Amino acid sequence: MLIHITPNKKVVTEYFGSRLFSLKEATALTRTYPTGQGTSLTYDEETPAVSLDYLKADFATAGRGDYAWPSLILSNKDGGVFDFIFQSAEVRKPQNIVGLPTPHGASEELVLTCVEPVMKVTILLHYFVYESNDVFGRYLEIKNENEFPLAITRAESFQLVIPNREYSLVTLYGSWANENNVEEVRIGHGRLVNESTCGLSSNRHNPFFLLKEKGANAQKGVCYGFNLVYSGNHEESLELDAFSSLHIQSGISPLYFRKSLVKGASFVTPMAIMAYSKEGTNGLSHIMQHFVNDCVIQAQYKEMVRPVVYNNWEATMFDFSKPKLVSLMKKAADLGVELFVLDDGWFGSRDDDSHGLGDWEVNSKKIPGGLKSLSDIAALHHMRFGIWMEPEMVNEESKCYKAHPEWIIQDHLHKPIKGRHQFMLDLSKKEVQDFVVDSVSEVLNSADITYLKWDCNRMMSDFPLVPSTFFHDYILGLYSVLARLAFTFPDVLFENCASGGNRFDLGMLSYFPQSWLSDDTDSFQRYYIQSGAYLGYPLSVCSNHVSAKTSNQMLRKSSLDAKFDIASFGILGYELDLNDLTSIDEKTIAGQIAYYKEHRDLFQMGVWSEVKNFSESHLALWQVQSGDETIIGTFEKLQEPAPEESHLEGLNFKGDALYHFSSRQESISLKKFGHLANLASPVHLKEEGVLQSIVAAKKDMKSEEQEGTVSGNALLSGGVFLSQEWSGTGYNKDVRLLGDFGGRLYYLKKI
Ligand code: DGJ
C-alpha cells in the first residue's frame, strides 16, 4: 500500500496491490494531474488542475468538490462542510481499540492525524499492518474540539479508491437455513450496497466481500477481499464513479445511526480489514483463513483441538427426559463422541419455545439431580459436557420478564413485537449486561460444563429513539459481556450461534472461536453454505453436524456418509436420534468418527480450496491441505445418465513429488437399489417392505476402493481417473456409486 500526502495535504492511497520493494517506486506510482477535468471543481487555485472529485482519498467528506458518496458525514451548528487536511503521522506499537475487538499480531500501526481548522474536529486514521498475514486493518477516530456538539451520521471504517479493472463483486447473501450463498455481480457505474439493518451482522448479507478483476477465477487473477470486525448493522458500498474509479467503503450502517460528540469527546469505528491476492479467489480465501486463525481467534484457542460433538437438538427438540439423555450419552460415547451438548429446553418452564427464556435454573422435573448429574454421567463415559443458552432473550412467559419488563428493547409507545415468542434484552444497559454475565456464570459454575452454545434467535425491533447509537451501543454491551465471560471462563469452549449463521462475523469470532453455521443440516444445502463461508473464514471456526438421513429442513434424503463427506470439512458433530440407528448406521458413524480423528488436524486446521464447483463440472471438488497431506472431497449434485469420466484433481501439489492416494470406503444401503436388490438377494425383498428394512439394517454394500501412487504433476494436470461411475447397467465392487447428493473423500500423502 502506498499512501501519499498530496501537496494539498489530502491522504490518498495511490497503490494497493502486490508487495512493493522500494520507496523509489513511489514517484512512478503517484498520480499527477497536469490539467483539470471537465466540470470538476478546483480545490485550490494554486493547483487548479486538482479536484477532490478524482483524488483517491482515504476518507471523503462532502461539500468541497468530491461528488462520490462520502465515507464521513458530520455536522454541527455551523453546517455540514468539513475539509480535513493532514497534520502529522506517527508509527507506533499497535494499540487495541477501546471497547471494540482488535485483531492481534499486527506488526505496526500508522496513525495519520488530519484536522479541520474551521470546525475544530480532528480525524485519526489508524492503519494496522499484519505483515506476516498480508492484511491491512483500518479504523477511524473522530474527536470534537469545538465547544458546539458534533453530529456523526456516517463514519465508515475506511475508504479505498482503486482504478477500474472491470470488477465483479462477490457477496454472501441468504436467510435462515439458506446462509452464505455466493453471488457475483458485475460492477457498473453507480453505487452498490451490501448491508444489514436488523441489529445483527445477519444471515442476509455477511460483512465479508471480495472483488474479482475481469478474468479472475478460483485459481488465478487479481482479487481484493474485505471484512469488518463487527457484529451489528453494517454497510459495504461500492461506487464506480464518473472517472471509473471504484470507491470501496465498509463500516457501521448509517441507517438509524447518529452520534453526538461534546467538546473533548471522541468516537471510534470498528476495524475493517483488507487483503489482495493475484492467485484468484482461493488465494484470497487462504489469506482470510490464515488471518482469522492467526489474528482474530484468541491465542488460547488457536491450537485447540475441537472435540467431536453430539447435540440433542434435531433428535429430541424440547421433548426429552433424563433417561432419554442418558441413553443418548451412552450411545454417543460408544460411537467415539467427545463432547455431549444439551440443547434448548433444560431450564425454567421451557417445554416449547413460548416459555422460559430468561429463567436459567434447571428444570428439575425434566432433569432430576440437575446439570451436575448429567455432567457426571458424561464424565463416566469419558465425555465432556456442554450446554445451550440464549442469554440475550426473554419470553413474556418467564419470571425474568415479569420481574423486569423494563429490560427489553422497546420504544415505550408501541407494544413490542416478538420473534419466536421472545423479546430481546437491551444489552446497552449496564444492569442487563450484569444480569447476563451473572446468569451465564451461575450456569457454568453449576456443573462441569466446558462448552457453551450461545444462541440468538431473533432480530431487533421497537428500538428506542433513532437515529441514535442504540444499535451500536447494543453491540458494545454485547462485546463487554462476551469479554467478561471469555476472560472468566478461559477453559470453556464457546460456540456462537444465531439461528445458525445470523451473526457469523469477525467480531463474534474475536471472543468465541467457533460458530454454528446454519440450522440447515441437509448435506447438499450445506455444500453451498460451507462453500460460501470458507471464502472468508477458516474450517477451524465452522461447526457442522451430521443429522438424520431425511433432512429436517429440506425433507431430502441422503446417506449418513454423504452428510459426513461435507460435515467433516470443519468441526464435526452429530445431531440425530442415536437410539434409532441400525447396527449398520452405528458402524458407519463409528467409522466416520475414527476417520475424522485420524485426520482431524487436516479437517480443522488445514487450508481449504475450491477445486471445482457445480458451474464447471457435474462433480464439485473441495480440498483441504496442510504440509504433505491433502483430503479431496468429491460431491455429486444429481446422478447423471451416461456420466462423463471424473478425475481426482487437486491444487498446490509439488509437480515432481509422488503422492499416495486412497478413497474412504462408504456404506451403501441395500435400500438405495430399491427393487433391484432382488438381482442379488436369495429371498424376495419388496421395495420399502419390512423385510428389506430388516436386511438393510444388518447388511450393506461397500463402495468401491481406489488407491494408487501418482505424481503431483498428474494431479495438477488432468488428475487421476476415478473408477467408472454407476451408469444404470451393472454394479460391482469397482463401480463408483455416488447417486444424488453423494460424495467421496480421498486422502493423499506425499511419499
Ligand atoms: C436455533 C439453533 O440454531 C438450533 O441449533 C437450536 O439450538 C435451536 N435454536 C434451539 O432453540
mmCIF file of C-alpha atoms in Angstrom, residues 115-361:
data_model
loop_
_atom_site.group_PDB
_atom_site.id
_atom_site.type_symbol
_atom_site.label_atom_id
_atom_site.label_comp_id
_atom_site.label_asym_id
_atom_site.label_seq_id
_atom_site.Cartn_x
_atom_site.Cartn_y
_atom_site.Cartn_z
ATOM 1 C CA VAL A 115 -7.585 18.410 11.222
ATOM 2 C CA GLU A 116 -10.484 20.626 10.285
ATOM 3 C CA PRO A 117 -9.256 24.018 11.486
ATOM 4 C CA VAL A 118 -12.533 25.869 10.961
ATOM 5 C CA MET A 119 -14.849 23.283 12.518
ATOM 6 C CA LYS A 120 -12.302 22.211 15.120
ATOM 7 C CA VAL A 121 -12.556 18.499 14.560
ATOM 8 C CA THR A 122 -9.696 16.004 14.348
ATOM 9 C CA ILE A 123 -9.691 12.704 12.482
ATOM 10 C CA LEU A 124 -7.200 9.963 13.237
ATOM 11 C CA LEU A 125 -6.760 7.376 10.511
ATOM 12 C CA HIS A 126 -5.424 4.147 12.015
ATOM 13 C CA TYR A 127 -3.716 1.663 9.698
ATOM 14 C CA PHE A 128 -2.711 -1.721 11.141
ATOM 15 C CA VAL A 129 -0.120 -3.775 9.309
ATOM 16 C CA TYR A 130 -0.478 -7.549 9.731
ATOM 17 C CA GLU A 131 2.686 -8.127 7.839
ATOM 18 C CA SER A 132 3.046 -11.885 8.085
ATOM 19 C CA ASN A 133 -0.603 -12.296 7.097
ATOM 20 C CA ASP A 134 -0.625 -9.859 4.169
ATOM 21 C CA VAL A 135 -3.555 -7.973 5.652
ATOM 22 C CA PHE A 136 -4.185 -4.326 6.487
ATOM 23 C CA GLY A 137 -6.615 -3.137 9.118
ATOM 24 C CA ARG A 138 -8.128 0.334 9.230
ATOM 25 C CA TYR A 139 -10.351 2.267 11.521
ATOM 26 C CA LEU A 140 -11.234 5.880 12.112
ATOM 27 C CA GLU A 141 -11.302 8.003 15.216
ATOM 28 C CA ILE A 142 -13.161 11.302 15.347
ATOM 29 C CA LYS A 143 -12.536 13.920 18.047
ATOM 30 C CA ASN A 144 -14.581 17.024 18.579
ATOM 31 C CA GLU A 145 -12.654 20.041 19.835
ATOM 32 C CA ASN A 146 -15.402 22.523 19.146
ATOM 33 C CA GLU A 147 -17.438 23.872 22.010
ATOM 34 C CA PHE A 148 -20.566 23.006 20.000
ATOM 35 C CA PRO A 149 -21.620 19.366 19.702
ATOM 36 C CA LEU A 150 -20.654 17.445 16.593
ATOM 37 C CA ALA A 151 -23.140 15.057 14.967
ATOM 38 C CA ILE A 152 -21.810 11.999 13.150
ATOM 39 C CA THR A 153 -24.326 10.368 10.825
ATOM 40 C CA ARG A 154 -21.959 8.298 8.721
ATOM 41 C CA ALA A 155 -18.498 7.073 9.703
ATOM 42 C CA GLU A 156 -17.252 4.242 7.538
ATOM 43 C CA SER A 157 -14.184 2.444 8.830
ATOM 44 C CA PHE A 158 -12.296 3.004 5.606
ATOM 45 C CA GLN A 159 -12.432 4.180 2.071
ATOM 46 C CA LEU A 160 -10.170 2.743 -0.572
ATOM 47 C CA VAL A 161 -10.311 4.027 -4.144
ATOM 48 C CA ILE A 162 -8.837 1.799 -6.827
ATOM 49 C CA PRO A 163 -8.654 2.045 -10.603
ATOM 50 C CA ASN A 164 -11.357 0.282 -12.587
ATOM 51 C CA ARG A 165 -10.403 -3.153 -13.806
ATOM 52 C CA GLU A 166 -13.891 -4.393 -14.668
ATOM 53 C CA TYR A 167 -14.577 -5.879 -11.289
ATOM 54 C CA SER A 168 -17.204 -8.290 -10.149
ATOM 55 C CA LEU A 169 -18.439 -8.104 -6.598
ATOM 56 C CA VAL A 170 -18.802 -11.378 -4.727
ATOM 57 C CA THR A 171 -21.016 -11.300 -1.622
ATOM 58 C CA LEU A 172 -22.596 -13.861 0.682
ATOM 59 C CA TYR A 173 -26.362 -13.416 0.919
ATOM 60 C CA GLY A 174 -29.001 -15.595 2.499
ATOM 61 C CA SER A 175 -31.725 -16.171 5.018
ATOM 62 C CA TRP A 176 -32.451 -18.738 7.737
ATOM 63 C CA ALA A 177 -31.295 -22.256 6.728
ATOM 64 C CA ASN A 178 -30.012 -20.744 3.497
ATOM 65 C CA GLU A 179 -26.893 -18.850 4.554
ATOM 66 C CA ASN A 180 -23.754 -17.780 2.673
ATOM 67 C CA ASN A 181 -24.969 -18.090 -0.904
ATOM 68 C CA VAL A 182 -22.234 -16.834 -3.166
ATOM 69 C CA GLU A 183 -23.494 -14.135 -5.508
ATOM 70 C CA GLU A 184 -21.384 -12.463 -8.144
ATOM 71 C CA VAL A 185 -22.422 -9.282 -9.957
ATOM 72 C CA ARG A 186 -20.590 -7.129 -12.469
ATOM 73 C CA ILE A 187 -19.915 -3.679 -11.053
ATOM 74 C CA GLY A 188 -21.188 -0.955 -13.364
ATOM 75 C CA HIS A 189 -21.255 2.781 -12.862
ATOM 76 C CA GLY A 190 -23.220 3.909 -9.840
ATOM 77 C CA ARG A 191 -23.447 2.570 -6.332
ATOM 78 C CA LEU A 192 -23.962 -0.940 -4.957
ATOM 79 C CA VAL A 193 -24.658 -1.633 -1.292
ATOM 80 C CA ASN A 194 -24.419 -4.792 0.825
ATOM 81 C CA GLU A 195 -25.791 -4.229 4.298
ATOM 82 C CA SER A 196 -27.563 -5.444 7.384
ATOM 83 C CA THR A 197 -30.034 -3.284 9.283
ATOM 84 C CA CYS A 198 -31.587 -5.874 11.606
ATOM 85 C CA GLY A 199 -29.283 -5.324 14.586
ATOM 86 C CA LEU A 200 -27.113 -8.383 13.877
ATOM 87 C CA SER A 201 -24.468 -8.744 11.179
ATOM 88 C CA SER A 202 -27.106 -11.144 9.802
ATOM 89 C CA ASN A 203 -27.523 -14.109 7.501
ATOM 90 C CA ARG A 204 -28.891 -11.712 4.870
ATOM 91 C CA HIS A 205 -25.622 -10.059 3.900
ATOM 92 C CA ASN A 206 -22.396 -11.145 5.551
ATOM 93 C CA PRO A 207 -19.855 -8.310 6.022
ATOM 94 C CA PHE A 208 -17.230 -10.300 4.093
ATOM 95 C CA PHE A 209 -16.972 -9.485 0.392
ATOM 96 C CA LEU A 210 -14.457 -9.736 -2.386
ATOM 97 C CA LEU A 211 -13.753 -8.153 -5.723
ATOM 98 C CA LYS A 212 -12.561 -10.066 -8.765
ATOM 99 C CA GLU A 213 -10.787 -8.369 -11.612
ATOM 100 C CA LYS A 214 -12.109 -9.359 -15.019
ATOM 101 C CA GLY A 215 -10.818 -12.837 -15.852
ATOM 102 C CA ALA A 216 -10.029 -13.847 -12.272
ATOM 103 C CA ASN A 217 -11.263 -17.267 -11.208
ATOM 104 C CA ALA A 218 -10.708 -19.648 -8.298
ATOM 105 C CA GLN A 219 -7.074 -20.274 -9.197
ATOM 106 C CA LYS A 220 -5.757 -17.146 -10.812
ATOM 107 C CA GLY A 221 -6.276 -13.463 -11.304
ATOM 108 C CA VAL A 222 -6.396 -10.454 -9.027
ATOM 109 C CA CYS A 223 -8.858 -10.401 -6.124
ATOM 110 C CA TYR A 224 -9.368 -7.982 -3.240
ATOM 111 C CA GLY A 225 -11.010 -9.149 -0.015
ATOM 112 C CA PHE A 226 -12.581 -7.154 2.819
ATOM 113 C CA ASN A 227 -14.257 -7.829 6.111
ATOM 114 C CA LEU A 228 -15.409 -5.887 9.128
ATOM 115 C CA VAL A 229 -14.623 -6.817 12.732
ATOM 116 C CA TYR A 230 -18.169 -6.082 13.828
ATOM 117 C CA SER A 231 -21.407 -7.900 14.706
ATOM 118 C CA GLY A 232 -24.098 -5.268 14.247
ATOM 119 C CA ASN A 233 -25.632 -3.253 11.431
ATOM 120 C CA HIS A 234 -23.043 -2.808 8.723
ATOM 121 C CA GLU A 235 -22.763 -1.369 5.248
ATOM 122 C CA GLU A 236 -20.355 -2.161 2.442
ATOM 123 C CA SER A 237 -20.608 0.088 -0.567
ATOM 124 C CA LEU A 238 -19.007 0.095 -3.988
ATOM 125 C CA GLU A 239 -19.253 3.090 -6.238
ATOM 126 C CA LEU A 240 -17.805 3.241 -9.710
ATOM 127 C CA ASP A 241 -17.544 6.984 -10.167
ATOM 128 C CA ALA A 242 -17.675 9.302 -13.168
ATOM 129 C CA PHE A 243 -13.940 8.758 -13.737
ATOM 130 C CA SER A 244 -14.330 4.984 -13.423
ATOM 131 C CA SER A 245 -12.520 4.740 -10.133
ATOM 132 C CA LEU A 246 -14.003 2.302 -7.674
ATOM 133 C CA HIS A 247 -14.721 3.652 -4.190
ATOM 134 C CA ILE A 248 -14.856 0.879 -1.610
ATOM 135 C CA GLN A 249 -16.196 1.570 1.880
ATOM 136 C CA SER A 250 -17.226 -0.537 4.831
ATOM 137 C CA GLY A 251 -18.383 0.252 8.332
ATOM 138 C CA ILE A 252 -21.340 0.674 10.654
ATOM 139 C CA SER A 253 -24.569 1.075 8.696
ATOM 140 C CA PRO A 254 -25.551 4.746 8.713
ATOM 141 C CA LEU A 255 -29.247 3.825 8.711
ATOM 142 C CA TYR A 256 -30.693 4.873 12.105
ATOM 143 C CA PHE A 257 -27.194 5.963 13.202
ATOM 144 C CA ARG A 258 -26.390 9.292 14.832
ATOM 145 C CA LYS A 259 -23.646 10.001 17.330
ATOM 146 C CA SER A 260 -23.312 13.333 19.083
ATOM 147 C CA LEU A 261 -19.929 14.358 20.457
ATOM 148 C CA VAL A 262 -19.497 17.092 23.014
ATOM 149 C CA LYS A 263 -16.255 19.030 23.232
ATOM 150 C CA GLY A 264 -13.362 16.682 24.040
ATOM 151 C CA ALA A 265 -15.309 13.510 23.222
ATOM 152 C CA SER A 266 -14.336 11.045 20.548
ATOM 153 C CA PHE A 267 -15.830 8.160 18.590
ATOM 154 C CA VAL A 268 -14.077 5.115 17.172
ATOM 155 C CA THR A 269 -15.327 2.897 14.366
ATOM 156 C CA PRO A 270 -14.800 -0.856 14.241
ATOM 157 C CA MET A 271 -11.809 -2.110 12.279
ATOM 158 C CA ALA A 272 -12.147 -3.154 8.662
ATOM 159 C CA ILE A 273 -9.589 -5.461 7.094
ATOM 160 C CA MET A 274 -8.411 -5.669 3.535
ATOM 161 C CA ALA A 275 -6.265 -8.011 1.503
ATOM 162 C CA TYR A 276 -5.067 -8.561 -2.031
ATOM 163 C CA SER A 277 -4.172 -11.696 -3.961
ATOM 164 C CA LYS A 278 -3.172 -12.400 -7.519
ATOM 165 C CA GLU A 279 -3.972 -16.063 -7.023
ATOM 166 C CA GLY A 280 -7.694 -15.913 -7.581
ATOM 167 C CA THR A 281 -10.459 -16.399 -5.053
ATOM 168 C CA ASN A 282 -8.635 -19.356 -3.493
ATOM 169 C CA GLY A 283 -5.535 -17.200 -2.916
ATOM 170 C CA LEU A 284 -7.680 -14.516 -1.305
ATOM 171 C CA SER A 285 -9.566 -17.065 0.761
ATOM 172 C CA HIS A 286 -6.258 -18.546 2.006
ATOM 173 C CA ILE A 287 -5.206 -15.107 3.263
ATOM 174 C CA MET A 288 -8.532 -14.696 5.078
ATOM 175 C CA GLN A 289 -8.385 -18.215 6.564
ATOM 176 C CA HIS A 290 -4.871 -17.644 7.947
ATOM 177 C CA PHE A 291 -5.740 -14.185 9.214
ATOM 178 C CA VAL A 292 -8.758 -15.386 11.194
ATOM 179 C CA ASN A 293 -6.793 -18.261 12.731
ATOM 180 C CA ASP A 294 -3.690 -16.194 13.477
ATOM 181 C CA CYS A 295 -5.092 -12.796 14.434
ATOM 182 C CA VAL A 296 -8.826 -12.952 15.208
ATOM 183 C CA ILE A 297 -9.231 -16.127 17.256
ATOM 184 C CA GLN A 298 -7.869 -15.642 20.760
ATOM 185 C CA ALA A 299 -4.472 -17.214 21.194
ATOM 186 C CA GLN A 300 -5.605 -19.875 23.711
ATOM 187 C CA TYR A 301 -7.952 -21.395 21.110
ATOM 188 C CA LYS A 302 -5.601 -21.284 18.176
ATOM 189 C CA GLU A 303 -4.147 -24.737 18.510
ATOM 190 C CA MET A 304 -7.075 -26.177 20.467
ATOM 191 C CA VAL A 305 -8.233 -29.491 19.079
ATOM 192 C CA ARG A 306 -12.007 -29.163 18.698
ATOM 193 C CA PRO A 307 -13.908 -32.132 20.124
ATOM 194 C CA VAL A 308 -16.377 -34.258 18.172
ATOM 195 C CA VAL A 309 -19.780 -33.139 19.438
ATOM 196 C CA TYR A 310 -23.140 -34.781 19.947
ATOM 197 C CA ASN A 311 -26.032 -32.290 20.231
ATOM 198 C CA ASN A 312 -29.555 -33.499 21.030
ATOM 199 C CA TRP A 313 -31.498 -30.719 19.249
ATOM 200 C CA GLU A 314 -32.606 -32.351 15.994
ATOM 201 C CA ALA A 315 -33.074 -35.669 17.794
ATOM 202 C CA THR A 316 -35.382 -34.543 20.581
ATOM 203 C CA MET A 317 -36.068 -30.811 20.277
ATOM 204 C CA PHE A 318 -37.871 -29.958 23.557
ATOM 205 C CA ASP A 319 -39.161 -33.456 24.132
ATOM 206 C CA PHE A 320 -36.563 -35.198 26.299
ATOM 207 C CA SER A 321 -36.272 -36.745 29.725
ATOM 208 C CA LYS A 322 -33.225 -37.562 31.783
ATOM 209 C CA PRO A 323 -33.324 -41.290 30.891
ATOM 210 C CA LYS A 324 -33.527 -40.319 27.200
ATOM 211 C CA LEU A 325 -30.484 -38.053 27.545
ATOM 212 C CA VAL A 326 -28.583 -40.707 29.429
ATOM 213 C CA SER A 327 -29.299 -43.278 26.746
ATOM 214 C CA LEU A 328 -28.101 -40.838 24.086
ATOM 215 C CA MET A 329 -24.964 -40.179 26.096
ATOM 216 C CA LYS A 330 -24.102 -43.827 26.285
ATOM 217 C CA LYS A 331 -24.625 -44.332 22.559
ATOM 218 C CA ALA A 332 -22.658 -41.191 21.741
ATOM 219 C CA ALA A 333 -19.719 -42.311 23.873
ATOM 220 C CA ASP A 334 -19.722 -45.766 22.253
ATOM 221 C CA LEU A 335 -19.508 -44.146 18.835
ATOM 222 C CA GLY A 336 -16.496 -42.027 19.783
ATOM 223 C CA VAL A 337 -18.139 -38.671 20.573
ATOM 224 C CA GLU A 338 -16.056 -36.465 22.907
ATOM 225 C CA LEU A 339 -18.495 -33.742 23.990
ATOM 226 C CA PHE A 340 -22.197 -34.128 24.765
ATOM 227 C CA VAL A 341 -24.233 -30.942 24.328
ATOM 228 C CA LEU A 342 -27.639 -30.470 25.892
ATOM 229 C CA ASP A 343 -29.524 -28.000 23.694
ATOM 230 C CA ASP A 344 -32.636 -25.908 24.315
ATOM 231 C CA GLY A 345 -35.335 -26.930 26.821
ATOM 232 C CA TRP A 346 -33.439 -27.808 30.013
ATOM 233 C CA PHE A 347 -34.420 -24.755 32.112
ATOM 234 C CA GLY A 348 -37.395 -22.892 33.536
ATOM 235 C CA SER A 349 -40.789 -23.887 32.198
ATOM 236 C CA ARG A 350 -39.468 -24.426 28.718
ATOM 237 C CA ASP A 351 -41.335 -27.271 27.029
ATOM 238 C CA ASP A 352 -41.720 -25.348 23.811
ATOM 239 C CA ASP A 353 -40.407 -22.063 22.501
ATOM 240 C CA SER A 354 -43.069 -19.892 24.136
ATOM 241 C CA HIS A 355 -41.838 -20.126 27.740
ATOM 242 C CA GLY A 356 -38.843 -19.868 29.984
ATOM 243 C CA LEU A 357 -36.141 -17.789 28.257
ATOM 244 C CA GLY A 358 -34.532 -15.675 30.940
ATOM 245 C CA ASP A 359 -35.099 -18.223 33.742
ATOM 246 C CA TRP A 360 -31.791 -20.011 33.757
ATOM 247 C CA GLU A 361 -32.463 -22.525 36.537
#
